[in-house]
Coordinates of C-alpha atoms in Angstrom, one line a residue:
M837 CA -6.9 26.3 -4.9
K838 CA -5.9 26.6 -1.2
L839 CA -3.9 24.0 0.7
A840 CA -2.9 23.9 4.3
V841 CA -0.1 22.0 5.8
V842 CA -0.5 21.2 9.5
G843 CA 2.9 20.7 10.9
G844 CA 4.2 23.2 8.4
G845 CA 7.2 24.0 10.6
S846 CA 8.6 20.6 10.1
T847 CA 12.1 20.3 8.5
Y848 CA 10.4 18.0 6.0
T849 CA 8.4 20.9 4.6
P850 CA 10.9 22.3 2.0
E851 CA 10.8 18.9 0.3
L852 CA 7.0 19.3 0.0
I853 CA 7.4 22.9 -1.2
D854 CA 9.9 21.9 -3.8
G855 CA 7.4 19.4 -5.2
F856 CA 4.6 22.0 -5.3
A857 CA 7.0 24.4 -7.2
R858 CA 8.2 21.8 -9.7
L859 CA 4.8 20.2 -10.3
R860 CA 2.7 23.4 -10.4
D861 CA 1.1 22.4 -13.7
T862 CA -0.2 19.2 -12.0
L863 CA -1.4 21.0 -8.9
P864 CA -2.0 24.7 -9.4
V865 CA -1.8 26.0 -5.8
E866 CA -2.9 29.6 -5.4
E867 CA -2.5 29.8 -1.6
L868 CA -0.4 27.5 0.7
V869 CA -0.7 28.0 4.4
L870 CA 1.9 26.5 6.8
V871 CA 0.4 25.9 10.2
D872 CA 2.5 25.2 13.3
P873 CA 2.5 26.3 16.9
A874 CA 6.4 26.5 16.9
A875 CA 6.7 30.1 15.7
D876 CA 10.5 30.1 15.6
R877 CA 10.7 27.0 13.3
L878 CA 7.7 28.3 11.2
E879 CA 9.4 31.6 10.4
L880 CA 12.6 29.8 9.2
V881 CA 10.7 27.2 7.1
G882 CA 8.2 29.7 5.8
G883 CA 11.0 32.0 4.6
L884 CA 12.8 29.3 2.7
A885 CA 9.5 28.1 1.3
R886 CA 8.8 31.6 -0.2
R887 CA 12.3 31.7 -1.7
I888 CA 11.9 28.3 -3.3
F889 CA 8.6 29.4 -4.9
A890 CA 10.2 32.7 -6.1
K891 CA 13.2 31.0 -7.6
Q892 CA 11.1 28.5 -9.5
G893 CA 8.7 31.1 -10.6
H894 CA 5.6 29.8 -8.8
P895 CA 2.9 32.5 -8.6
G896 CA 1.3 31.0 -5.5
R897 CA 1.2 32.8 -2.1
I898 CA 2.7 31.2 1.0
T899 CA 1.6 32.3 4.4
T900 CA 2.3 31.0 7.9
T901 CA 0.3 31.0 11.1
A902 CA 0.1 29.4 14.5
D903 CA -3.7 29.7 14.4
L904 CA -5.1 26.3 13.2
D905 CA -8.6 27.6 12.6
A906 CA -7.4 30.5 10.5
G907 CA -4.9 28.3 8.6
V908 CA -7.4 25.6 7.5
A909 CA -10.3 28.0 6.8
D910 CA -11.7 27.3 3.4
A911 CA -8.8 25.0 2.5
D912 CA -9.6 22.5 -0.3
A913 CA -7.2 20.0 1.2
V914 CA -5.3 19.8 4.5
L915 CA -2.0 17.8 4.7
L916 CA -1.2 16.4 8.2
Q917 CA 2.5 15.9 9.0
L918 CA 2.6 16.6 12.7
R919 CA 4.6 14.9 15.5
V920 CA 3.0 15.2 18.9
G921 CA 5.7 15.6 21.5
G922 CA 8.4 16.3 18.8
Q923 CA 11.7 14.4 18.6
A924 CA 11.9 14.2 22.4
A925 CA 8.8 11.9 22.5
R926 CA 10.2 10.0 19.5
N927 CA 13.5 9.5 21.4
Q928 CA 11.5 7.9 24.2
D929 CA 9.5 5.7 21.9
E930 CA 12.8 4.4 20.5
T931 CA 14.5 3.7 23.8
W932 CA 12.3 2.5 26.7
P933 CA 11.0 -0.6 24.8
L934 CA 14.7 -1.7 24.6
E935 CA 14.7 -2.1 28.4
C936 CA 12.3 -5.0 27.9
G937 CA 14.3 -6.5 25.0
C938 CA 11.7 -5.2 22.4
V939 CA 12.3 -3.1 19.3
G940 CA 12.2 0.6 20.0
Q941 CA 10.7 2.2 16.9
E942 CA 8.3 5.1 16.3
T943 CA 5.7 3.4 14.1
T944 CA 5.6 -0.2 15.3
G945 CA 5.8 -2.2 18.5
A946 CA 5.4 -0.4 21.8
G947 CA 6.8 2.9 20.6
G948 CA 4.4 2.9 17.7
L949 CA 1.5 2.4 20.1
A950 CA 2.7 5.3 22.2
K951 CA 2.8 7.5 19.1
A952 CA -0.7 6.4 18.2
L953 CA -2.0 7.2 21.6
R954 CA -0.5 10.7 21.5
T955 CA -1.5 11.4 18.0
V956 CA -5.0 10.1 17.3
P957 CA -6.9 12.5 19.7
V958 CA -5.0 15.5 18.3
V959 CA -5.6 14.5 14.7
L960 CA -9.3 14.0 15.3
D961 CA -9.6 17.4 16.9
I962 CA -7.8 19.0 13.9
A963 CA -10.1 17.1 11.5
E964 CA -13.3 18.3 13.3
R965 CA -12.1 21.9 13.0
V966 CA -11.4 21.3 9.3
R967 CA -14.9 19.9 8.8
R968 CA -16.5 22.9 10.5
S969 CA -14.6 25.2 8.2
N970 CA -15.0 23.3 5.0
P971 CA -16.9 19.9 5.1
N972 CA -15.8 19.2 1.5
A973 CA -12.1 19.5 2.3
W974 CA -9.9 16.4 1.8
I975 CA -7.5 15.4 4.6
I976 CA -4.3 13.8 3.4
D977 CA -2.6 12.0 6.3
F978 CA 1.2 11.6 6.3
T979 CA 1.3 11.4 10.1
N980 CA 2.5 8.1 11.6
P981 CA 1.3 5.6 12.3
V982 CA -0.5 6.2 9.1
G983 CA -2.7 3.1 9.1
I984 CA -4.1 3.7 12.6
V985 CA -4.5 7.5 12.1
T986 CA -6.2 7.1 8.8
R987 CA -8.6 4.5 10.2
A988 CA -9.5 6.9 13.0
L989 CA -10.2 9.7 10.5
L990 CA -12.4 7.4 8.3
Q991 CA -14.3 6.0 11.2
A992 CA -15.2 9.5 12.3
G993 CA -16.6 10.2 8.8
H994 CA -13.8 12.5 7.5
K995 CA -12.8 12.6 3.8
A996 CA -9.4 11.2 4.4
V997 CA -6.7 9.2 2.6
G998 CA -3.4 8.0 4.1
L999 CA -0.1 8.4 2.3
C1000 CA 3.3 6.9 2.8
N1001 CA 6.5 7.3 0.7
V1002 CA 7.6 3.6 0.9
A1003 CA 5.8 2.5 -2.3
I1004 CA 7.0 5.5 -4.4
G1005 CA 10.5 4.9 -3.2
F1006 CA 10.3 1.3 -4.4
Q1007 CA 8.8 2.5 -7.7
R1008 CA 11.7 4.9 -8.3
K1009 CA 14.3 2.3 -7.3
F1010 CA 12.9 -0.4 -9.6
A1011 CA 12.5 2.1 -12.5
R1012 CA 16.3 2.9 -12.2
L1013 CA 17.2 -0.8 -12.2
L1014 CA 15.0 -1.4 -15.2
D1015 CA 16.1 1.8 -17.0
V1016 CA 12.5 3.0 -17.5
T1017 CA 10.5 6.0 -16.3
P1018 CA 8.8 5.7 -12.9
E1019 CA 5.4 6.2 -14.5
Q1020 CA 5.9 2.9 -16.4
V1021 CA 6.3 0.9 -13.2
H1022 CA 3.2 -0.6 -11.5
L1023 CA 3.7 -2.3 -8.2
D1024 CA 1.8 -5.2 -6.8
H1025 CA 2.1 -3.5 -3.4
V1026 CA 0.1 -5.3 -0.7
G1027 CA -0.4 -5.2 3.0
L1028 CA -0.7 -2.6 5.8
N1029 CA 1.2 0.6 6.3
H1030 CA 4.8 -0.3 7.1
L1031 CA 3.9 -3.9 6.7
T1032 CA 3.9 -4.5 2.9
W1033 CA 5.4 -6.7 0.3
E1034 CA 6.1 -6.1 -3.4
L1035 CA 4.6 -9.2 -5.0
G1036 CA 5.1 -8.0 -8.5
V1037 CA 6.8 -5.2 -10.6
R1038 CA 5.0 -4.7 -13.9
L1039 CA 5.5 -2.3 -16.8
G1040 CA 2.5 -0.4 -18.2
G1041 CA -0.1 -1.3 -15.6
P1042 CA -1.5 -4.2 -13.5
D1043 CA -1.7 -6.5 -16.5
G1044 CA 1.9 -6.1 -17.6
E1045 CA 4.5 -8.8 -17.3
N1046 CA 5.8 -9.4 -13.8
L1047 CA 9.5 -8.5 -13.9
L1048 CA 10.1 -9.0 -10.2
P1049 CA 11.9 -12.4 -10.6
R1050 CA 14.3 -10.9 -13.1
L1051 CA 14.9 -7.9 -10.7
I1052 CA 15.7 -10.3 -7.8
A1053 CA 17.9 -12.5 -10.0
E1054 CA 19.9 -9.6 -11.5
H1055 CA 19.9 -7.0 -8.7
G1056 CA 19.2 -9.1 -5.6
D1057 CA 22.3 -7.9 -3.8
T1058 CA 21.4 -4.2 -4.3
I1059 CA 17.8 -4.8 -3.2
A1060 CA 18.7 -6.8 -0.2
G1061 CA 21.4 -4.2 0.8
D1062 CA 18.9 -1.4 0.7
L1063 CA 16.6 -3.5 3.0
R1064 CA 19.5 -4.3 5.3
M1065 CA 18.5 -8.0 4.9
D1066 CA 20.5 -10.9 3.6
R1067 CA 20.3 -11.7 -0.1
A1068 CA 19.2 -15.2 0.9
V1069 CA 16.1 -13.8 2.6
V1070 CA 14.9 -12.0 -0.6
D1071 CA 15.7 -15.1 -2.8
R1072 CA 13.8 -17.4 -0.5
L1073 CA 10.8 -15.2 -0.2
G1074 CA 10.7 -14.4 -3.9
V1075 CA 9.1 -11.0 -3.1
V1076 CA 10.5 -7.7 -1.8
P1077 CA 9.4 -6.9 1.7
S1078 CA 9.3 -3.3 3.1
Y1079 CA 12.4 -2.5 5.1
Y1080 CA 10.1 -2.3 8.1
L1081 CA 9.7 -6.1 7.9
R1082 CA 13.3 -6.3 9.2
Y1083 CA 11.8 -5.5 12.7
F1084 CA 9.8 -8.7 12.4
Y1085 CA 12.2 -11.0 10.4
A1086 CA 15.3 -10.0 12.4
H1087 CA 13.9 -8.7 15.7
D1088 CA 16.6 -9.8 18.1
E1089 CA 19.4 -8.7 15.8
V1090 CA 17.8 -5.2 15.5
V1091 CA 17.4 -5.0 19.3
R1092 CA 21.1 -5.7 19.7
E1093 CA 22.0 -3.1 17.1
L1094 CA 19.7 -0.4 18.6
G1095 CA 21.3 -0.9 22.0
T1096 CA 24.8 0.0 20.7
K1097 CA 24.1 3.4 19.1
P1098 CA 22.2 6.6 19.5
S1099 CA 18.5 6.6 18.7
R1100 CA 17.4 7.6 15.2
A1101 CA 15.5 10.5 17.0
A1102 CA 18.8 11.8 18.4
E1103 CA 20.4 11.6 14.9
V1104 CA 17.4 13.5 13.4
A1105 CA 17.3 16.1 16.2
A1106 CA 21.0 16.9 15.4
M1107 CA 20.2 17.0 11.7
E1108 CA 17.2 19.3 12.3
K1109 CA 19.3 21.8 14.2
E1110 CA 21.7 22.0 11.2
L1111 CA 18.9 22.2 8.7
L1112 CA 17.1 25.0 10.6
A1113 CA 20.4 27.0 10.6
M1114 CA 20.6 26.5 6.9
Y1115 CA 16.9 27.5 6.4
G1116 CA 17.7 30.8 8.2
D1117 CA 20.2 31.8 5.5
P1118 CA 18.4 34.4 3.3
A1119 CA 20.6 33.3 0.3
L1120 CA 19.3 29.7 0.4
D1121 CA 16.5 29.3 -2.2
E1122 CA 16.4 25.5 -2.7
K1123 CA 16.1 22.4 -0.5
P1124 CA 19.6 21.5 0.8
A1125 CA 21.2 18.2 0.1
L1126 CA 21.2 17.3 3.8
L1127 CA 17.4 17.1 3.7
A1128 CA 17.7 13.8 1.7
K1129 CA 19.2 12.2 4.9
R1130 CA 16.2 13.4 7.0
G1131 CA 13.9 10.9 5.4
G1132 CA 10.6 11.3 3.4
A1133 CA 12.1 10.8 0.0
F1134 CA 9.6 11.4 -2.9
Y1135 CA 7.0 12.5 -0.4
S1136 CA 6.4 15.7 -2.4
E1137 CA 5.7 13.8 -5.6
A1138 CA 3.3 11.4 -3.9
A1139 CA 1.5 14.2 -2.1
V1140 CA 1.1 16.3 -5.3
D1141 CA -0.2 13.2 -7.3
L1142 CA -2.7 12.4 -4.5
A1143 CA -3.9 16.0 -4.0
S1144 CA -4.3 16.6 -7.7
S1145 CA -6.4 13.5 -8.2
L1146 CA -8.6 14.2 -5.1
L1147 CA -9.1 17.8 -6.2
G1148 CA -9.8 17.1 -9.8
S1149 CA -6.8 19.0 -11.3
G1150 CA -5.1 15.8 -12.3
G1151 CA -8.0 13.6 -13.2
S1152 CA -8.2 9.9 -12.1
A1153 CA -4.9 8.2 -11.3
V1154 CA -3.6 5.0 -9.8
Q1155 CA -1.5 5.4 -6.6
V1156 CA -0.6 3.4 -3.5
V1157 CA -2.6 4.8 -0.6
N1158 CA -4.0 3.9 2.7
T1159 CA -7.8 3.4 2.6
Y1160 CA -10.6 1.1 3.7
N1161 CA -10.2 -2.5 2.6
R1162 CA -13.7 -3.0 1.2
G1163 CA -13.1 -6.7 0.5
T1164 CA -9.8 -6.2 -1.3
L1165 CA -8.1 -8.5 1.2
P1166 CA -10.9 -11.1 1.9
F1167 CA -9.4 -12.2 5.2
L1168 CA -9.7 -8.7 6.7
P1169 CA -12.8 -6.7 7.7
D1170 CA -14.1 -4.2 5.2
D1171 CA -13.2 -1.3 7.5
A1172 CA -9.6 -2.3 8.0
V1173 CA -7.2 0.2 6.5
I1174 CA -4.9 -1.4 4.0
E1175 CA -2.0 0.0 1.8
V1176 CA -2.5 -1.0 -1.8
Q1177 CA -2.8 0.4 -5.3
A1178 CA -6.0 2.3 -5.7
R1179 CA -7.8 4.5 -8.3
V1180 CA -8.0 8.0 -6.9
D1181 CA -10.4 10.7 -8.1
G1182 CA -12.7 13.3 -6.6
T1183 CA -14.7 10.7 -4.8
G1184 CA -11.7 9.3 -3.0
A1185 CA -9.7 6.1 -3.2
T1186 CA -11.0 2.8 -4.6
P1187 CA -8.6 -0.2 -4.1
L1188 CA -7.7 -2.2 -7.1
A1189 CA -7.7 -6.0 -7.1
V1190 CA -4.5 -7.4 -5.8
P1191 CA -2.8 -10.8 -5.9
M1192 CA -3.7 -13.3 -3.2
L1193 CA -1.4 -13.0 -0.2
D1194 CA 0.4 -16.2 0.8
P1195 CA -0.5 -17.4 4.3
L1196 CA 3.1 -16.5 5.3
Y1197 CA 2.1 -12.8 4.9
S1198 CA -1.6 -12.8 5.4
G1199 CA -1.2 -14.3 8.9
L1200 CA 1.1 -11.5 9.9
V1201 CA -1.3 -8.9 8.3
S1202 CA -4.2 -10.4 10.2
Q1203 CA -2.4 -10.3 13.5
V1204 CA -1.2 -6.7 13.1
T1205 CA -4.7 -5.6 12.0
A1206 CA -6.0 -7.1 15.2
Y1207 CA -3.4 -5.1 17.1
E1208 CA -4.4 -1.9 15.2
D1209 CA -8.1 -2.5 16.2
L1210 CA -7.0 -2.6 19.9
A1211 CA -4.6 0.3 19.5
L1212 CA -7.3 2.5 18.0
E1213 CA -9.7 1.5 20.8
A1214 CA -7.0 2.5 23.4
A1215 CA -6.3 5.8 21.6
L1216 CA -10.0 6.7 21.5
R1217 CA -11.1 5.5 25.0
G1218 CA -7.9 5.3 27.0
G1219 CA -7.3 3.1 30.0
R1220 CA -4.4 0.9 31.2
D1221 CA -6.1 -2.4 30.3
R1222 CA -6.7 -1.3 26.7
V1223 CA -3.1 -0.4 26.3
F1224 CA -2.0 -3.7 27.8
K1225 CA -4.3 -5.7 25.4
A1226 CA -2.9 -3.8 22.4
L1227 CA 0.7 -4.5 23.4
L1228 CA -0.1 -8.2 24.2
A1229 CA -1.6 -8.5 20.7
H1230 CA 1.4 -7.1 18.9
P1231 CA 3.5 -9.8 17.3
L1232 CA 6.7 -8.0 18.3
I1233 CA 5.7 -8.3 22.0
G1234 CA 3.1 -11.0 22.6
Q1235 CA 4.3 -12.1 26.0
F1236 CA 2.3 -11.3 29.2
E1237 CA 5.3 -10.2 31.2
Y1238 CA 6.6 -7.9 28.5
A1239 CA 3.2 -6.4 27.9
E1240 CA 2.7 -5.6 31.6
A1241 CA 6.1 -3.9 31.9
L1242 CA 5.8 -2.0 28.6
T1243 CA 2.3 -0.8 29.6
D1244 CA 3.7 0.8 32.8
K1245 CA 6.7 2.3 30.9
L1246 CA 4.4 3.7 28.1
I1247 CA 2.1 5.4 30.5
A1248 CA 5.0 6.8 32.6
H1249 CA 6.7 8.3 29.5
N1250 CA 3.6 9.7 27.9
R1251 CA 1.5 10.9 30.9
E1252 CA 1.5 14.5 29.8
H1253 CA 0.0 13.6 26.4
L1254 CA -2.7 11.2 27.7
A1255 CA -5.7 12.9 29.2
W1256 CA -6.9 9.8 30.9
A1257 CA -3.6 9.1 32.6

C-alpha cells in the first residue's frame, strides 16, 4: 500500500507519522511519500519521520519529493494538508478583518473565504494530477476550509472524503469523563465543518443511552471551560457546540480579544521555528511534546481509521467525516457537504441517520451552507462581485458596508494567489 501526503513538510506531519507507526496493523503502509515544495522543511520532517518509523519498528519506506506527479504516482490514497501562502497568508486572514470589526479567523468569516479562494484551485489541480496517475485513488482532505474544499473535490468527480479532528477530540474527551474507551463512545455529531453540535453522547452505538445530560450536569464546568464559553450557555443549550461556535455566539467579545494579542498565526509561526529546530536533531526519534500545542490533536488516529476503511484494510467502520448530505439533513440540498457520522468502506462514506436539528441550529446551518455555495462559486470563477456576495451572505458579516470594505481588503491581501485579480 502506498500513501502520499501533500503538504508533507508541515510541522503537523510527525503527528501523522506517529499514528501510522503505532497503528501499522490497522493500516499496513509499505511506502509513504511526503510531498512538499519547501525542500528545507521537507528534509527536516522527512528525517524525523524515518527515525520515528525505525524506533517503532515499522517496516515501511518513507521518501520525500518536491515533484508532485512523482509523489502521487500509483498512490492508493493521497492526504491533503497544505496551506497556500503559509503562515504569512494565515496571519493576514486573522488580522485585516479586524479592521472592519469582524472576526479574523482562518476557516470562517472573511479570512476563511480568503483561504478558500487561495486553496480550492490548487487542490483541484492536485486532484486532477492524482486522477491521471491513479483514477482509483482516494483523496482524504484535511485542508481547511474542509467543507468547501471537499465539496469542490466531490463536484469535480473525485473520490474524496473530508476529515476534521474536532469530533475525535470530543470523543476522546467524553471517554475520559465517562471512564470508558473511546471506541465505546458514539457522538450524535451534526452540522457542517467547524459548525457542529454534539446532540448526544452514547455508549455502544447510535442506539445507546444518551449520556449527554449527565455529562453536562456532572462536568459542565470542564466542558464549558474547554469551549471558552460560560457554563450557563452550555446548560441553556443542553448540547455541546463546537468551540468554533464561539465566533458566532460571542462574536464581539472575540473581536475585542483578538485585537489585544498577537494572531494565532504569529504564535504558530514561532512554534514552528522551534519545532523545525527540534526536528533537525538526529537524536530525536519521537514527536516532541511541543507538537501538542501546534494543534491537530488525534488527527493521526482519525486519518488512519479513515484510510484503512476506504482502502479495505480495516473493513467497514463508523466515523465522523465530511461528505455529501444525500438527504441526511432534509433542509439542505443533497449536494451540500455536511459533517456527521457515516459508514465508511471501500465505496466511500454513507451518512447515518442523525437526530433532527432544532431550528436554532438548522437556521445557522442553512445560512452558512448558502455562504459556502457562494464561496465555492467565487473560488471556481473569481470576480469581485462573487467575493462580495459570499461575504454579504456570511452570518459573521452580513452588512453591505462591511462586505464592500472586506472585499477590497481580501483582494488586496491575496492578489498574488488569485489569477483573476
